[in-house]
């Protein structure tokens, strides 16, 4: 497909002293379609040209030669912007031709060819509940993975399990004392959590128990077989529960190398830091002082000799550099860990590895999940388990379906897709840094800006195609039949699909795609309400059916890229 933005930058570049490539970065797609198809913000030139943006816009408009291009219909000045209106027929033809060539690969690209991205996501802690906070990391990470991959990148999805640390010394001690009082096999995480709470309380009352716990972790680190076996059991039963959730969500990982994986890889990191001369003793511990960066010190080795979460993350960076030769690592982790990542990214500068690995470490933070009634706490007694939430969403979707469409086939399967789609879309449709509100009525509203709404529009498009019984041949499409506002809006939106996906990766923000799908779904609803798709005139019918087919394909693709499935009917 012609790159319209490129055409526009070329034309502007002939008249200003800025390179085509730079201009290309400035050009935007206006939010409101009445403002044209593309907009050039002239304030980007104001400093260089010593003129007010509006004056630049007016002067530029005079200079630009429209005969240079067969795609631009007109240009208008609006404030400091120069708005470009493209020639409708040429856009319609371009989009249809491109779609007919690429099908459900429409929007994919090669910008990521030969580039590798490690995505560190989900990463729950073993023997602790997988709560709704981990859901955000899981769905944002999984969606970024799919979108990067669609743009040609090689992705490596890593579940950096929290499976190491002093807490396992405690858990081992609790298990040793009271293990047979608990039914760990049938309900592992809940029972282990109870043991953990009990032993933590016991430690508070009796110093010597705490000492035993510390010794257990030391033994575990030294490879003691009793401790190691127990730890392996805790890890295995936890993973079994986590995998149930991942299967339900359809989420996959390329690696489950968690914190424990780095036990034998930290001494190298400590040596490197030592050599850098920056590792200093402080009250028996070894730290990297970060005062000049305005941060608390980064603890590398504790006074009792044990390593930390930070040290393990540093070892992971080194390992990933060597193993995956990454172009960047994305850490999809709650904003509560902002400081942790700032610290380790700073300390990573001291590691003995190529600069490219040091520069491309990126924390992708996200906000908290709040229930309509208040904050969701993971504290004792108030744990909201993710699996229960997902199952509740499926059950609620099922009862809505029972009510609206009692004769539907495969109701359970549809309910699963709709229920999960509602939760995932709710999570991804708001900017990730915003705290998320969890409200059943909003997310399962079939008429709101929700997953079920977008799925429903897709299903409706599909049923039109089914009713027609054929998908028209592209060479039979007369584009003159798509010259109404509704059709044109849809085509323009479809034409922006590739750019939308690229914007997701520029900001690590899947919500850009979710919002895009809402726009497309609304545009199709309007088109559907205003036109008879199946109609008297065969040429009109073919053109409209093809448009319907494109919309159905792209909505389905877009939802899939967010990790959402679309039912055949609903
Ligand atoms: N296990 C941590 C938690 O649940 C998240 C780990 C994130 N990844 C990382 N490389 N530190 O809070």
Short mmCIF file of N, CA and C in Angstrom, two decimals, residues 122-131 134 159 161-164 167-168 171 184-193 230-247 256 385 387:
data_model
loop_
_atom_site.label_atom_id
_atom_site.label_comp_id
_atom_site.label_asym_id
_atom_site.label_seq_id
_atom_site.Cartn_x
_atom_site.Cartn_y
_atom_site.Cartn_z
N UNK A 122 3.68 -11.23 33.49
CA UNK A 122 2.96 -12.10 34.43
C UNK A 122 3.77 -12.29 35.72
N UNK A 123 4.80 -13.14 35.67
CA UNK A 123 5.75 -13.28 36.78
C UNK A 123 5.17 -13.26 38.19
N UNK A 124 4.23 -14.17 38.49
CA UNK A 124 3.69 -14.22 39.86
C UNK A 124 4.68 -14.87 40.82
N UNK A 125 4.34 -14.81 42.10
CA UNK A 125 5.20 -15.43 43.12
C UNK A 125 4.63 -16.78 43.49
N UNK A 126 5.45 -17.80 43.54
CA UNK A 126 4.92 -19.13 43.83
C UNK A 126 4.47 -19.22 45.29
N UNK A 127 3.57 -20.13 45.54
CA UNK A 127 2.98 -20.35 46.86
C UNK A 127 2.21 -19.12 47.35
N UNK A 128 1.90 -18.22 46.43
CA UNK A 128 1.05 -17.06 46.76
C UNK A 128 -0.04 -16.97 45.71
N UNK A 129 -1.18 -16.43 46.08
CA UNK A 129 -2.28 -16.38 45.11
C UNK A 129 -1.93 -15.57 43.87
N UNK A 130 -2.43 -16.04 42.74
CA UNK A 130 -2.32 -15.29 41.48
C UNK A 130 -3.49 -14.31 41.52
N UNK A 131 -3.21 -13.07 41.83
CA UNK A 131 -4.33 -12.16 42.04
C UNK A 131 -4.54 -11.26 40.82
N UNK A 134 -1.81 -9.41 38.92
CA UNK A 134 -1.01 -10.15 37.94
C UNK A 134 -1.73 -10.28 36.61
N UNK A 159 8.46 -15.63 31.82
CA UNK A 159 7.75 -15.56 33.09
C UNK A 159 8.80 -15.62 34.20
N UNK A 161 9.33 -15.95 37.28
CA UNK A 161 8.63 -16.39 38.49
C UNK A 161 9.34 -15.95 39.77
N UNK A 162 8.55 -15.51 40.73
CA UNK A 162 9.11 -15.21 42.05
C UNK A 162 9.21 -16.51 42.83
N UNK A 163 10.29 -17.24 42.59
CA UNK A 163 10.38 -18.57 43.21
C UNK A 163 11.63 -18.72 44.08
N UNK A 164 12.16 -17.60 44.56
CA UNK A 164 13.35 -17.68 45.39
C UNK A 164 13.32 -16.56 46.42
N UNK A 167 11.61 -16.04 52.02
CA UNK A 167 10.28 -16.54 52.42
C UNK A 167 10.17 -18.06 52.30
N UNK A 168 10.98 -18.64 51.43
CA UNK A 168 10.90 -20.11 51.30
C UNK A 168 11.53 -20.82 52.48
N UNK A 171 8.54 -20.98 54.72
CA UNK A 171 7.53 -21.94 54.28
C UNK A 171 7.99 -23.38 54.57
N UNK A 184 -2.63 -29.97 51.10
CA UNK A 184 -1.91 -29.20 50.09
C UNK A 184 -2.19 -29.69 48.68
N UNK A 185 -2.40 -30.98 48.55
CA UNK A 185 -2.57 -31.49 47.19
C UNK A 185 -3.85 -31.01 46.52
N UNK A 186 -4.93 -30.86 47.31
CA UNK A 186 -6.16 -30.47 46.63
C UNK A 186 -6.30 -28.95 46.48
N UNK A 187 -5.62 -28.20 47.34
CA UNK A 187 -5.79 -26.75 47.25
C UNK A 187 -4.47 -26.06 47.60
N UNK A 188 -3.45 -26.30 46.79
CA UNK A 188 -2.08 -25.97 47.21
C UNK A 188 -1.85 -24.52 47.63
N UNK A 189 -2.21 -23.58 46.77
CA UNK A 189 -1.79 -22.21 47.07
C UNK A 189 -2.48 -21.66 48.31
N UNK A 190 -3.78 -21.98 48.42
CA UNK A 190 -4.50 -21.49 49.59
C UNK A 190 -3.93 -22.08 50.88
N UNK A 191 -3.63 -23.37 50.85
CA UNK A 191 -3.12 -24.03 52.06
C UNK A 191 -1.71 -23.53 52.39
N UNK A 192 -0.88 -23.38 51.37
CA UNK A 192 0.48 -22.88 51.62
C UNK A 192 0.44 -21.46 52.17
N UNK A 193 -0.49 -20.68 51.68
CA UNK A 193 -0.62 -19.32 52.18
C UNK A 193 -0.97 -19.33 53.67
N UNK A 230 11.35 -30.02 49.05
CA UNK A 230 10.13 -29.29 49.43
C UNK A 230 9.91 -28.10 48.51
N UNK A 231 10.97 -27.36 48.28
CA UNK A 231 10.86 -26.18 47.41
C UNK A 231 10.36 -26.60 46.02
N UNK A 232 10.88 -27.68 45.52
CA UNK A 232 10.44 -28.17 44.21
C UNK A 232 8.96 -28.50 44.19
N UNK A 233 8.52 -29.08 45.30
CA UNK A 233 7.10 -29.42 45.41
C UNK A 233 6.25 -28.15 45.39
N UNK A 234 6.66 -27.16 46.19
CA UNK A 234 5.90 -25.89 46.24
C UNK A 234 5.82 -25.27 44.84
N UNK A 235 6.95 -25.34 44.15
CA UNK A 235 7.01 -24.71 42.83
C UNK A 235 6.09 -25.45 41.85
N UNK A 236 6.16 -26.78 41.90
CA UNK A 236 5.37 -27.57 40.95
C UNK A 236 3.87 -27.39 41.17
N UNK A 237 3.44 -27.43 42.44
CA UNK A 237 1.99 -27.30 42.67
C UNK A 237 1.50 -25.89 42.31
N UNK A 238 2.36 -24.89 42.53
CA UNK A 238 1.97 -23.52 42.18
C UNK A 238 1.84 -23.38 40.67
N UNK A 239 2.84 -23.90 39.97
CA UNK A 239 2.81 -23.79 38.50
C UNK A 239 1.58 -24.47 37.91
N UNK A 240 1.20 -25.56 38.55
CA UNK A 240 0.02 -26.27 38.06
C UNK A 240 -1.21 -25.34 38.13
N UNK A 241 -1.32 -24.63 39.24
CA UNK A 241 -2.44 -23.68 39.35
C UNK A 241 -2.31 -22.53 38.36
N UNK A 242 -1.11 -21.98 38.26
CA UNK A 242 -0.91 -20.86 37.33
C UNK A 242 -1.24 -21.30 35.89
N UNK A 243 -0.80 -22.50 35.55
CA UNK A 243 -1.03 -22.96 34.18
C UNK A 243 -2.51 -23.11 33.84
N UNK A 244 -3.30 -23.41 34.86
CA UNK A 244 -4.74 -23.48 34.62
C UNK A 244 -5.26 -22.11 34.15
N UNK A 245 -4.75 -21.07 34.78
CA UNK A 245 -5.17 -19.71 34.40
C UNK A 245 -4.62 -19.35 33.02
N UNK A 246 -3.35 -19.68 32.78
CA UNK A 246 -2.77 -19.37 31.47
C UNK A 246 -3.51 -20.10 30.35
N UNK A 247 -3.90 -21.34 30.62
CA UNK A 247 -4.65 -22.09 29.60
C UNK A 247 -5.99 -21.43 29.31
N UNK A 256 10.20 -20.12 31.56
CA UNK A 256 9.73 -19.95 32.94
C UNK A 256 10.95 -19.79 33.86
N UNK A 385 -9.29 -13.72 44.17
CA UNK A 385 -8.53 -14.63 43.32
C UNK A 385 -8.95 -14.49 41.86
N UNK A 387 -8.79 -16.54 39.35
CA UNK A 387 -9.53 -17.63 38.72
C UNK A 387 -11.03 -17.51 39.00
#
